[in-house]
Amino acid sequence: MPHQRRIEGLIAAMTLEEKIGQLGAFADALRPFAFEFNPETFARDAEQVREQIRSGRVGALFNGVGVAEGREAQRIAVEESRLGIPLLLGADVIHGMRTVFPIPLGEAASFEPDLAERTARATAREATAAGIHWTFAPMVDVARDQRWGRVAETSGEDVYLSCEFAAARVRGFQGDDLTASDSLLTTPKHFAAYGAISAGLDYNFVDMAPQTLRDVHLPPFKAAIDAGALTLMSSFNDINGVPASANRELLTDILRGEWEFEGFVVSDYTSDLELVAHGYASDEADAAQKALSAGLDMSLQSGIYAGHVATLVEQGRLTMDEVDEAVRRVLHVKAAVGLFDDPYRCLDAGREADQSHIAAHDALARDCARRSVVLLKNEGNLLPLKKAGQRIALIGPFAQDTANLGGCWNIFGDASRMVDMETGVRAALEDPSALVVVPGSGIEAPLEGGIEAAVAAAREADVVLLALGEPHEFSGEAQSRTQIVIPAAQQALAEAVATAGTPVVVVLRNGRALALEGAVRDAQAILVGWFLGTQTGPALADVVFGDYNPSARLPVSFPQDAGQQPYFYNHPTTGRPNVPGTPRFFQTRWREVSHAALYPFGHGLSYTRFDYGAPQLDTARLGWDDALTIRTRVANQGTRDGEEVVQLYLRDRTASRVRPVRELKRFRKIALAAGASQEVVFTLTRADLEFHGVDNRPVAEPGLFDLWVAPSSAVGDAVTFELLAP
Ligand code: BGC
């Protein structure tokens, strides 16, 4: 390992207090920012933090921004602390810095990991110019319950899609060279199974089969590590009774033992201290002992390592070797990102000034945003609208809103650059006066006279754009919902507007799949707009007027009804599967609603039409060590150029554990000119057929598999192949 001698030399020279110092990260009170995201920012004031740095009692600061004060903090660490170990400066830079890109869930809808790589690269450039080395991203939790507020931060309900986006984001943030001035160190989070919290209730327990943990929730972390991630964040939840932040099996046996991870694990915000509230540790000291010995290297904000590890070592409850190992990992990461060679990297005032607004990032934000918009429905080809000759009423609380463009994790975004929907739509029109804008309702409460004004405007118009949905604070941490529906005041607005009889295009703002009801569900056209960031207005206008032909697909299933949660396409097969067209009784079903998703995972329309030929397999009998090639011809049968997400799903017909009804295994987004066709080729091997068996080891089992190449998880005809025994 490079730098090994320097690291061992430092460890040999360090006092126990200095070692413990490297294992603590604290809020950056020297350059405080976004107090609402970190209520304990001022638990230590600036002078206390300076003194902490000087005496070697802090290893990292987080959620501050700005070069001048960051440089001063680093100067104190390097010049005034005894051993001169540089600080690591971290922050939650999740889906953009100054330029805000779509929320991760929205970006995942693009089904373009390359796009996520580019937005992460752009984000890294801006964040490193602003004095940040290390981001607490990407979030790689797999989210299968739409009640959970943090679905917005994920790549949705599918394992393969989550893996592809996890790896792409790590590559994008970090770039090719971790020591480059614009490389942003990543922290895939939250390790692990945070997306499986019971009932979608944030921080709730996780009770799951160990095989589900390995089949569903761990793979995106492995993908992120394989892509070069060097730190991980442990999660708040327990798994089968053992909190993740003190989970030796997870943090040591799997992570270090099986995966040979060489970086460090940081706790989530005070998640080490929360072992006490969990009833897993009797007090702070017990919590520190349990967390550190399980493999949790760095404590974020709680201060319990600083407060107790020295005594624990004196008492023999922790060994010096355990402490040294954690310190070694932290120093290894600091060395790997080049901090020992250039402690002032990312702290360049010139770069900060030059790169405060990179114009090319606006274009990227617009392109990413329009590539994230999903067209759910388009009756009678209502969309795209014409830019002239139509009177348009833009109605709804999100028509002129800029406060809810950034989504739930936008702490450094440049508010002055946010472009709302009205501005985007008006700018696209040949005659801007053809657009009338009426809020009609507040987000959660009616507006006096709002509905009357909205209905009058709808009557006067040829088409209504109805901008409805969730405010950003319905998503994010501690924001679970019981009813994943449009707030009542807005639903009432939609019902009233529908009575005008004018065709309606619903444009949703949302951080999760929603259960669409009444007039919203019945609107002639529906666009899923997520939280699209800085360029929301222009991007929506591009889609609405057809300057961009929508190409995104749902990364989460839209259910029929809120009460169906958790609802995801790739669920295990029941003994009484729901087979459409057969009598419904005594099948897996709900009494009130159809079993099929309203809009399934992978669904999304285009302004053109794609036809699929039957998939051709090069063999129906796949040899144990062979590869299977699948060829499918996809044709653009419409009159517009467009992009299609060609999806390959598998089902293992018979296995020693019950397998999902379908699982995404490959996808490819292709661009096809009107009238053109292309053969799409996929290759699978035995590794793609593996799952964790009864003994919790990976296994592929000979036998029959169904395979679909289709435009969503709910359509297409299966072809069958057999995996032959070795
Ligand atoms: C969140 C993390 C975040 C951390 C630091 C926690 O509350 O769960 O996702 O990175 O705070 O701000």
XYZ file of C-alpha atoms and ligand atoms in Angstrom:
738
model
C 0.000 0.000 0.000
C 1.494 3.400 -0.888
C 1.977 5.745 2.069
C 2.064 2.742 4.372
C 5.309 3.775 6.031
C 4.136 7.285 6.649
C 0.893 5.986 8.153
C 2.639 3.470 10.415
C 5.094 6.163 11.453
C 2.259 8.465 12.389
C 0.417 5.778 14.325
C 3.597 5.035 16.249
C 3.986 8.718 17.082
C 0.383 9.453 18.000
C -0.935 9.733 21.537
C -4.153 7.886 22.259
C -5.990 11.244 22.238
C -4.605 12.062 18.800
C -5.677 8.668 17.507
C -9.175 9.159 18.842
C -9.156 12.612 17.264
C -8.833 11.053 13.810
C -11.942 8.988 14.518
C -14.236 11.971 15.060
C -16.115 14.122 12.550
C -17.934 17.220 13.748
C -20.152 19.941 12.319
C -18.085 22.649 10.700
C -18.718 25.569 13.036
C -15.916 27.504 11.330
C -17.984 27.919 8.202
C -21.471 27.081 9.400
C -24.055 26.448 6.791
C -27.606 25.217 6.616
C -28.370 25.081 10.309
C -31.652 23.295 9.640
C -29.751 20.309 8.298
C -27.517 20.077 11.297
C -29.033 21.342 14.528
C -25.829 20.764 16.440
C -23.688 22.955 14.220
C -23.060 25.249 17.141
C -22.657 22.570 19.792
C -19.025 23.667 19.561
C -18.332 27.266 18.657
C -15.687 28.325 16.161
C -13.004 28.878 18.779
C -13.640 25.463 20.308
C -13.352 23.857 16.882
C -10.070 25.678 16.203
C -8.749 24.420 19.503
C -9.969 20.900 18.688
C -8.021 21.012 15.425
C -4.913 22.466 17.032
C -4.798 19.742 19.653
C -5.363 16.960 17.086
C -8.763 16.036 18.454
C -10.759 16.083 15.217
C -10.258 14.190 11.978
C -12.975 15.636 9.774
C -15.447 18.522 9.633
C -18.706 18.423 7.740
C -21.375 20.511 6.081
C -19.390 23.702 5.897
C -18.597 25.436 2.639
C -16.133 28.082 1.519
C -12.441 28.161 0.743
C -11.111 30.939 2.992
C -12.255 29.474 6.316
C -11.620 25.930 5.092
C -8.057 26.887 4.282
C -7.625 28.436 7.692
C -8.932 25.270 9.374
C -6.523 23.204 7.296
C -3.647 25.556 8.100
C -4.258 25.059 11.798
C -4.326 21.281 11.316
C -1.168 21.182 9.225
C 0.893 23.909 10.888
C -0.309 24.127 14.448
C -1.253 20.581 15.400
C 1.597 18.428 16.711
C 1.603 15.879 13.879
C 0.171 18.054 11.104
C -2.412 15.537 9.936
C -4.753 17.250 7.469
C -8.493 17.439 7.954
C -11.000 15.800 5.652
C -13.797 18.246 4.802
C -17.096 16.506 4.086
C -20.630 17.556 3.150
C -23.972 16.316 1.938
C -23.545 17.164 -1.737
C -26.188 14.845 -3.060
C -27.591 15.858 -6.434
C -25.763 19.018 -7.250
C -23.906 21.791 -5.510
C -24.607 25.292 -6.822
C -26.258 23.794 -9.912
C -29.013 21.472 -8.742
C -29.724 18.386 -10.816
C -32.860 16.225 -10.479
C -33.275 14.215 -7.295
C -31.533 10.843 -7.554
C -34.849 9.025 -8.023
C -35.718 11.311 -10.930
C -32.314 10.932 -12.489
C -32.620 7.137 -12.170
C -35.776 7.413 -14.282
C -33.529 8.395 -17.172
C -32.192 4.830 -17.140
C -28.917 6.475 -18.170
C -26.146 5.758 -15.686
C -23.782 7.704 -17.960
C -25.895 10.772 -17.391
C -25.654 10.283 -13.615
C -21.907 9.949 -14.027
C -21.797 13.290 -15.828
C -23.968 15.130 -13.291
C -21.896 13.677 -10.454
C -18.738 14.862 -12.253
C -20.181 18.353 -12.622
C -21.220 18.314 -8.962
C -17.736 17.234 -7.929
C -16.205 20.079 -9.893
C -18.411 22.633 -8.126
C -18.080 21.098 -4.660
C -14.315 20.723 -4.740
C -14.039 24.334 -5.922
C -16.056 25.332 -2.850
C -13.742 23.692 -0.320
C -15.217 20.193 0.010
C -13.261 16.913 -0.295
C -15.784 14.323 0.599
C -19.484 13.838 -0.115
C -21.979 11.757 1.830
C -23.288 10.316 -1.428
C -24.368 8.377 -3.345
C -27.284 6.961 -1.431
C -27.545 3.396 -2.709
C -30.381 2.052 -0.561
C -32.979 0.029 -2.450
C -36.413 1.509 -1.671
C -39.487 -0.659 -1.909
C -41.966 1.196 0.246
C -43.120 4.507 -1.171
C -44.260 5.766 2.205
C -40.613 6.278 3.112
C -39.556 9.897 2.595
C -36.073 8.917 1.515
C -37.216 7.101 -1.618
C -36.430 10.425 -3.320
C -32.731 9.960 -2.573
C -32.535 6.435 -3.989
C -32.507 4.918 -7.463
C -35.788 3.163 -6.763
C -36.970 -0.362 -6.160
C -34.748 -2.406 -8.452
C -31.431 -3.991 -7.503
C -29.775 -3.953 -10.917
C -30.767 -0.368 -11.683
C -29.521 0.673 -8.228
C -26.184 -1.060 -8.826
C -25.695 0.634 -12.183
C -26.447 4.076 -10.759
C -24.368 3.469 -7.617
C -21.290 2.641 -9.648
C -21.859 5.463 -12.138
C -22.201 8.062 -9.402
C -19.051 6.877 -7.647
C -17.147 7.103 -10.929
C -18.606 10.525 -11.601
C -17.918 12.071 -8.206
C -14.450 10.640 -7.872
C -13.254 10.756 -11.488
C -10.248 8.675 -12.523
C -7.793 10.079 -10.041
C -8.712 10.470 -6.373
C -5.960 13.029 -5.896
C -7.112 15.291 -8.737
C -8.195 18.739 -7.611
C -11.766 18.062 -8.767
C -12.151 14.550 -7.350
C -14.829 14.270 -4.663
C -14.465 11.262 -2.369
C -17.741 9.299 -2.051
C -19.635 7.662 0.806
C -22.185 5.130 -0.393
C -24.876 5.032 2.276
C -26.609 3.851 4.382
C -24.966 0.546 5.144
C -27.247 -1.357 5.195
C -30.879 -2.181 4.498
C -32.081 1.293 5.517
C -34.416 1.126 2.503
C -36.148 -1.859 4.088
C -37.317 -0.171 7.277
C -40.640 -1.562 8.314
C -43.807 0.204 7.077
C -41.708 2.848 5.334
C -41.413 4.562 8.701
C -38.071 6.296 8.973
C -35.623 4.777 11.491
C -37.934 1.791 12.032
C -36.700 -1.783 12.469
C -35.601 -4.122 9.707
C -36.533 -7.746 10.032
C -35.459 -9.698 6.956
C -34.138 -12.969 5.696
C -30.341 -12.904 5.429
C -30.750 -13.942 1.795
C -32.862 -10.844 1.073
C -30.148 -8.710 2.589
C -27.635 -10.245 0.210
C -29.833 -10.511 -2.872
C -31.402 -7.064 -2.664
C -29.784 -4.622 -0.276
C -26.057 -5.332 -0.351
C -25.336 -5.493 -4.098
C -25.432 -1.708 -4.701
C -22.830 -1.240 -1.955
C -20.617 -3.866 -3.526
C -21.056 -2.177 -6.907
C -20.098 1.186 -5.404
C -17.017 -0.268 -3.720
C -15.971 -2.042 -6.895
C -16.246 1.344 -8.626
C -13.721 2.748 -6.138
C -15.646 4.053 -3.128
C -13.385 4.298 -0.080
C -15.766 5.266 2.698
C -19.221 3.998 3.670
C -21.813 5.388 6.078
C -23.532 3.000 8.473
C -27.305 3.210 8.780
C -29.627 4.152 11.628
C -31.686 0.943 11.569
C -31.144 -2.408 13.168
C -31.112 -5.572 11.087
C -32.743 -8.542 12.768
C -32.101 -6.925 16.127
C -28.514 -5.775 15.673
C -28.102 -2.062 14.884
C -26.162 -1.561 11.660
C -23.788 0.853 13.388
C -22.565 -1.911 15.689
C -23.090 -4.817 13.354
C -19.914 -6.856 13.216
C -21.242 -9.226 10.597
C -21.896 -6.287 8.296
C -19.019 -3.935 9.119
C -16.304 -6.520 9.528
C -17.188 -10.005 8.302
C -18.866 -9.011 5.054
C -17.282 -5.630 4.341
C -13.678 -6.388 5.242
C -13.690 -10.180 5.274
C -15.587 -10.969 2.117
C -15.287 -7.735 0.138
C -11.760 -6.736 1.246
C -12.813 -3.101 1.638
C -9.811 -0.991 2.606
C -11.500 2.288 3.422
C -13.290 3.471 6.560
C -16.885 3.434 7.786
C -18.368 6.601 9.257
C -21.482 6.460 11.407
C -24.626 8.219 10.339
C -25.381 11.364 12.299
C -25.090 10.204 15.956
C -26.115 6.649 14.960
C -23.386 5.284 17.267
C -24.835 7.101 20.258
C -28.302 5.870 19.269
C -27.297 2.343 20.229
C -28.333 3.483 23.705
C -31.824 4.512 22.562
C -32.102 1.238 20.651
C -31.527 -0.499 23.979
C -28.490 -2.211 22.462
C -25.966 -0.370 24.636
C -26.376 0.574 28.274
C -24.657 3.953 28.053
C -22.422 6.084 25.831
C -19.273 4.179 26.741
C -20.940 0.858 26.013
C -22.149 2.265 22.680
C -18.651 3.463 21.745
C -17.189 0.079 22.655
C -19.765 -1.848 20.663
C -19.577 0.372 17.598
C -15.799 0.613 17.360
C -15.164 -3.060 18.006
C -17.778 -3.986 15.382
C -15.848 -2.014 12.751
C -17.321 1.492 12.844
C -14.228 3.641 12.371
C -15.417 7.213 12.515
C -18.088 8.744 14.718
C -20.172 11.473 13.091
C -21.146 14.254 15.467
C -22.019 12.328 18.634
C -18.571 12.776 20.196
C -18.848 9.454 22.010
C -15.493 8.209 20.711
C -13.863 11.411 21.904
C -15.621 11.064 25.222
C -15.067 7.393 26.013
C -12.585 5.501 23.870
C -9.548 6.461 26.002
C -11.169 5.119 29.146
C -12.339 2.014 27.311
C -8.743 1.329 26.275
C -7.483 1.941 29.817
C -10.110 -0.441 31.137
C -9.173 -3.070 28.568
C -12.649 -2.993 26.999
C -11.110 -1.915 23.683
C -7.600 -2.818 22.582
C -5.066 -0.394 21.199
C -4.955 -2.618 18.113
C -8.650 -2.008 17.490
C -8.129 1.736 17.765
C -5.016 1.609 15.578
C -6.840 -0.319 12.896
C -9.591 2.298 12.671
C -6.995 5.100 12.596
C -5.039 3.251 9.908
C -8.145 3.116 7.706
C -8.872 6.815 8.153
C -5.271 7.785 7.396
C -5.227 5.445 4.430
C -8.175 7.307 2.921
C -6.616 10.701 3.648
C -3.477 9.515 1.902
C -5.415 8.035 -1.009
C -7.093 11.366 -1.748
C -3.737 13.124 -1.675
C -4.164 15.164 1.480
C -0.720 14.386 2.826
C 0.875 15.550 -0.410
C -1.354 18.564 -0.871
C -3.353 19.434 2.237
C -4.711 22.527 0.510
C -6.304 20.669 -2.366
C -9.896 21.865 -2.883
C -8.982 25.046 -1.032
C -8.026 27.309 -3.894
C -9.626 30.765 -3.784
C -9.017 31.318 -7.500
C -10.897 28.164 -8.436
C -13.681 29.025 -6.036
C -14.180 32.383 -7.774
C -13.846 31.012 -11.319
C -16.088 28.051 -10.842
C -18.896 29.521 -8.767
C -21.101 29.274 -11.871
C -20.078 26.981 -14.694
C -22.366 27.850 -17.596
C -22.111 24.405 -19.197
C -23.677 22.941 -16.062
C -26.945 24.756 -16.759
C -27.185 22.974 -20.101
C -26.398 19.666 -18.415
C -29.016 20.347 -15.720
C -31.633 21.033 -18.394
C -30.756 17.943 -20.367
C -30.694 15.746 -17.274
C -34.016 17.168 -16.096
C -35.847 16.523 -19.365
C -34.342 13.047 -19.546
C -35.830 12.369 -16.101
C -39.443 13.259 -16.954
C -41.692 10.217 -17.403
C -44.710 10.390 -19.714
C -47.198 8.065 -18.027
C -50.179 8.640 -20.230
C -50.997 10.582 -23.397
C -54.574 10.017 -24.552
C -55.265 11.120 -28.093
C -51.675 12.345 -28.402
C -52.563 15.476 -26.473
C -48.859 16.046 -25.991
C -46.745 17.577 -27.329
C -48.504 20.928 -27.355
C -48.071 23.418 -30.154
C -46.091 26.569 -29.470
C -48.621 28.753 -31.222
C -52.357 28.877 -31.834
C -53.377 27.444 -28.475
C -54.454 29.176 -25.287
C -52.810 27.466 -22.333
C -53.861 27.727 -18.686
C -51.064 26.797 -16.301
C -52.814 26.011 -13.041
C -51.604 24.797 -9.663
C -49.441 25.697 -6.700
C -46.258 24.597 -8.489
C -46.774 26.784 -11.569
C -44.745 29.685 -10.221
C -42.939 27.922 -7.443
C -39.184 28.056 -7.074
C -39.032 26.947 -3.434
C -39.728 23.318 -4.330
C -37.510 22.783 -7.341
C -34.437 21.599 -5.493
C -35.844 18.591 -3.689
C -35.090 17.403 -0.209
C -31.276 17.460 -0.217
C -30.490 20.796 -1.671
C -28.375 22.600 0.868
C -25.892 24.480 -1.287
C -27.994 25.167 -4.409
C -27.961 28.625 -5.945
C -31.554 29.761 -5.348
C -31.148 32.710 -7.708
C -30.710 30.384 -10.690
C -33.833 28.250 -10.169
C -36.205 28.568 -13.147
C -39.855 27.845 -12.429
C -42.376 26.196 -14.691
C -44.121 29.381 -15.782
C -40.879 30.973 -16.955
C -39.923 27.869 -18.915
C -43.300 27.481 -20.593
C -43.708 31.159 -21.407
C -40.253 31.384 -22.943
C -41.097 28.520 -25.298
C -44.269 30.120 -26.656
C -44.330 32.130 -29.855
C -46.829 34.455 -28.227
C -46.088 34.559 -24.496
C -49.486 36.132 -23.818
C -51.158 32.843 -24.842
C -50.301 31.595 -21.348
C -52.478 32.349 -18.328
C -51.229 31.340 -14.885
C -53.501 30.702 -11.906
C -52.308 29.068 -8.651
C -55.797 27.759 -7.859
C -54.754 26.345 -4.507
C -51.997 26.358 -1.950
C -49.906 23.226 -1.596
C -51.798 21.923 1.404
C -54.549 24.483 1.969
C -57.133 25.988 -0.371
C -56.712 29.568 -1.599
C -59.634 31.877 -1.235
C -61.298 32.158 -4.643
C -58.578 29.937 -6.079
C -60.792 27.230 -7.476
C -63.206 29.676 -9.106
C -60.341 31.491 -10.826
C -58.807 28.213 -11.939
C -62.038 26.875 -13.411
C -62.651 30.158 -15.238
C -59.141 30.036 -16.696
C -59.584 26.393 -17.694
C -62.829 27.244 -19.507
C -61.096 29.976 -21.505
C -58.172 27.757 -22.456
C -57.643 25.117 -25.129
C -55.516 23.045 -22.811
C -54.670 23.021 -19.096
C -51.261 22.290 -17.624
C -51.984 21.269 -14.047
C -48.892 21.510 -11.836
C -49.645 19.414 -8.768
C -47.889 17.237 -6.255
C -45.743 17.203 -3.162
C -43.676 19.984 -1.626
C -40.034 19.087 -1.066
C -40.524 18.608 2.649
C -42.741 15.563 2.043
C -39.517 13.820 1.078
C -36.272 13.271 2.905
C -35.355 12.198 6.371
C -38.150 11.637 8.921
C -40.772 12.451 6.268
C -42.680 9.199 5.967
C -46.271 9.436 4.753
C -49.186 7.092 5.400
C -51.114 8.228 2.324
C -48.949 8.660 -0.754
C -51.507 10.862 -2.473
C -51.848 14.404 -3.781
C -52.757 16.701 -0.856
C -56.539 17.151 -0.525
C -56.616 20.854 -1.438
C -54.878 20.148 -4.737
C -57.042 17.111 -5.447
C -60.105 19.335 -4.996
C -58.579 21.792 -7.457
C -58.038 19.004 -9.994
C -61.625 17.788 -9.624
C -62.965 21.306 -10.164
C -60.727 22.008 -13.152
C -61.885 18.758 -14.769
C -65.463 20.061 -14.787
C -64.413 22.757 -17.284
C -64.097 20.011 -19.892
C -60.803 21.321 -21.257
C -58.121 18.668 -21.879
C -55.724 18.443 -18.926
C -52.034 17.578 -18.768
C -51.047 16.815 -15.167
C -47.435 17.661 -14.376
C -46.497 16.034 -11.112
C -43.933 17.194 -8.617
C -43.060 14.220 -6.456
C -40.354 12.485 -4.461
C -41.885 9.017 -4.597
C -44.412 6.975 -6.546
C -47.856 8.373 -5.826
C -51.289 6.770 -5.718
C -53.118 8.885 -8.298
C -56.813 9.410 -7.770
C -59.896 10.855 -9.446
C -59.358 13.682 -11.878
C -55.578 13.452 -11.603
C -55.581 9.806 -12.581
C -58.160 10.453 -15.300
C -56.403 13.442 -16.872
C -55.720 12.988 -20.586
C -51.960 13.200 -20.097
C -49.680 12.757 -17.074
C -46.016 13.682 -16.730
C -43.963 12.647 -13.706
C -41.784 15.647 -12.936
C -40.085 14.664 -9.621
C -37.956 17.532 -8.291
C -35.936 18.540 -11.320
C -33.594 21.182 -9.944
C -32.220 24.416 -11.353
C -33.579 24.031 -14.885
C -37.042 22.708 -14.043
C -39.011 25.190 -16.164
C -37.036 24.923 -19.419
C -36.807 21.128 -19.106
C -40.560 20.727 -18.595
C -41.201 23.074 -21.513
C -38.886 20.984 -23.707
C -41.010 17.926 -22.986
C -44.403 19.631 -23.109
C -43.719 21.192 -26.523
C -41.833 18.240 -27.954
C -38.399 19.835 -28.244
C -37.425 16.762 -26.304
C -39.194 13.465 -26.856
C -39.618 11.886 -23.396
C -37.497 8.819 -22.783
C -37.562 8.217 -19.015
C -39.044 5.135 -17.351
C -40.402 4.585 -13.851
C -37.786 3.389 -11.331
C -40.643 2.740 -8.864
C -44.070 1.175 -9.437
C -47.099 3.456 -9.261
C -49.714 1.468 -7.328
C -53.477 1.509 -7.752
C -53.991 2.565 -4.165
C -51.916 3.926 -1.295
C -52.837 0.938 0.895
C -50.880 -1.470 -1.293
C -47.496 -0.432 0.100
C -44.956 -1.943 0.143
C -45.582 -2.538 -3.540
C -42.798 -3.407 -5.977
C -42.674 -5.341 -9.213
C -39.984 -7.855 -8.324
C -41.702 -9.537 -5.390
C -41.419 -13.266 -4.692
C -43.978 -15.469 -6.409
C -46.886 -16.573 -4.209
C -48.501 -20.003 -4.233
C -51.677 -18.409 -5.547
C -50.417 -15.934 -8.080
C -52.737 -13.369 -9.559
C -53.363 -14.475 -13.125
C -55.335 -11.872 -15.040
C -58.310 -13.284 -16.900
C -58.931 -16.140 -14.444
C -61.553 -16.018 -11.642
C -60.216 -13.661 -8.982
C -61.233 -15.404 -5.804
C -58.641 -17.091 -3.640
C -55.805 -15.568 -5.596
C -53.275 -13.043 -4.388
C -55.388 -9.926 -4.712
C -56.842 -6.916 -2.999
C -60.575 -6.687 -2.663
C -60.781 -3.070 -3.774
C -58.364 -2.689 -6.646
C -56.673 -4.537 -9.445
C -53.463 -6.315 -8.597
C -51.596 -4.881 -11.567
C -49.684 -1.642 -11.047
C -51.414 1.473 -12.328
C -48.052 2.217 -13.989
C -45.434 -0.482 -13.549
C -41.707 -0.251 -12.989
C -40.020 0.429 -16.326
C -43.081 2.074 -17.867
C -42.844 5.319 -19.789
C -44.231 6.541 -23.085
C -42.688 8.466 -25.942
C -44.155 10.705 -28.653
C -43.294 7.941 -31.069
C -44.068 4.212 -30.938
C -41.603 1.354 -30.629
C -42.294 -2.213 -31.671
C -40.345 -5.205 -30.410
C -39.587 -8.361 -32.357
C -39.478 -11.662 -30.474
C -36.146 -12.129 -28.644
C -33.882 -14.584 -30.462
C -31.628 -16.704 -28.261
C -28.485 -18.203 -29.721
C -29.288 -21.340 -27.757
C -32.185 -22.591 -25.673
C -29.721 -24.684 -23.635
C -27.140 -22.597 -21.824
C -24.021 -24.516 -20.848
C -22.807 -24.014 -17.258
C -19.789 -21.956 -18.256
C -21.189 -20.523 -21.459
C -22.781 -17.216 -22.400
C -26.260 -16.685 -23.745
C -26.757 -14.089 -26.470
C -30.170 -12.496 -26.907
C -31.013 -10.430 -29.983
C -34.136 -8.328 -30.295
C -35.105 -6.027 -33.125
C -36.654 -2.769 -31.957
C -38.284 -0.475 -34.484
C -39.429 3.125 -34.280
C -42.810 2.929 -36.003
C -43.777 6.537 -35.482
C -43.015 9.778 -37.214
C -40.663 11.281 -34.644
C -37.141 10.384 -33.617
C -37.049 8.974 -30.119
C -35.245 6.974 -27.463
C -36.335 3.651 -26.057
C -35.235 1.835 -22.895
C -35.015 -1.810 -23.899
C -35.306 -3.931 -20.743
C -34.370 -7.551 -20.179
C -36.085 -9.428 -17.353
C -35.655 -12.971 -16.035
C -37.627 -15.381 -13.941
C -36.210 -18.566 -12.480
C -39.059 -21.058 -12.932
C -38.115 -23.523 -10.184
C -35.533 -22.954 -7.480
C -34.600 -24.056 -3.980
C -35.855 -20.695 -2.681
C -38.890 -18.824 -4.012
C -37.705 -16.362 -6.653
C -39.147 -13.023 -7.824
C -41.834 -12.960 -10.510
C -39.413 -10.982 -12.684
C -36.064 -9.325 -12.214
C -34.380 -6.705 -14.366
C -31.019 -8.023 -15.549
C -30.024 -5.657 -18.337
C -31.275 -2.520 -20.050
C -30.092 -0.339 -22.873
C -31.316 3.051 -23.970
C -31.178 3.442 -27.724
C -31.919 6.380 -30.014
C -33.882 5.546 -33.147
C -34.801 7.903 -35.948
C -38.412 7.756 -37.162
C -38.834 4.596 -39.223
C -35.473 3.132 -38.178
C -34.874 -0.151 -36.395
C -31.969 -1.676 -34.505
C -30.999 -5.070 -33.214
C -30.283 -4.871 -29.496
C -27.905 -7.542 -28.231
C -27.593 -8.654 -24.618
C -25.357 -11.325 -23.134
C -26.009 -13.248 -19.936
C -23.941 -15.796 -18.083
C -24.552 -18.062 -15.117
C -23.567 -15.221 -12.771
C -26.734 -13.375 -13.810
C -28.837 -16.322 -12.675
C -27.414 -16.506 -9.160
C -29.226 -15.860 -5.910
C -28.526 -16.715 -2.276
C -29.660 -20.197 -1.391
C -30.878 -21.714 1.852
C -27.299 -21.754 3.163
C -26.993 -18.036 2.250
C -24.333 -18.729 -0.375
C -24.608 -17.652 -4.013
C -25.963 -20.369 -6.237
C -27.268 -20.757 -9.786
C -29.492 -23.751 -10.280
C -29.901 -25.735 -13.493
C -33.388 -25.584 -14.904
C -35.767 -23.400 -16.878
C -35.773 -19.619 -16.996
C -38.272 -17.239 -18.579
C -36.812 -14.223 -20.331
C -38.495 -11.059 -21.548
C -37.124 -8.222 -23.640
C -39.787 -5.602 -23.160
C -40.612 -1.927 -22.671
C -41.638 -2.423 -19.017
C -41.779 -4.965 -16.199
C -45.415 -5.811 -16.913
C -45.559 -6.551 -20.627
C -43.979 -8.762 -23.278
C -44.008 -12.459 -24.145
C -41.525 -14.715 -22.446
C -39.094 -17.008 -24.190
C -37.588 -19.874 -22.256
C -34.104 -21.299 -21.917
C -32.540 -23.935 -19.752
C -29.380 -23.663 -17.683
C -27.661 -27.024 -18.042
C -25.966 -28.748 -15.137
C -22.144 -28.586 -15.105
C -28.530 11.463 7.188
C -27.370 11.203 6.259
C -26.494 12.433 6.167
C -26.045 12.826 7.555
C -25.091 13.994 7.610
C -28.090 12.086 8.499
O -29.144 12.522 9.261
O -29.200 10.245 7.427
O -27.849 10.800 5.005
O -25.422 12.197 5.317
O -27.187 13.131 8.326
O -25.728 15.206 7.357
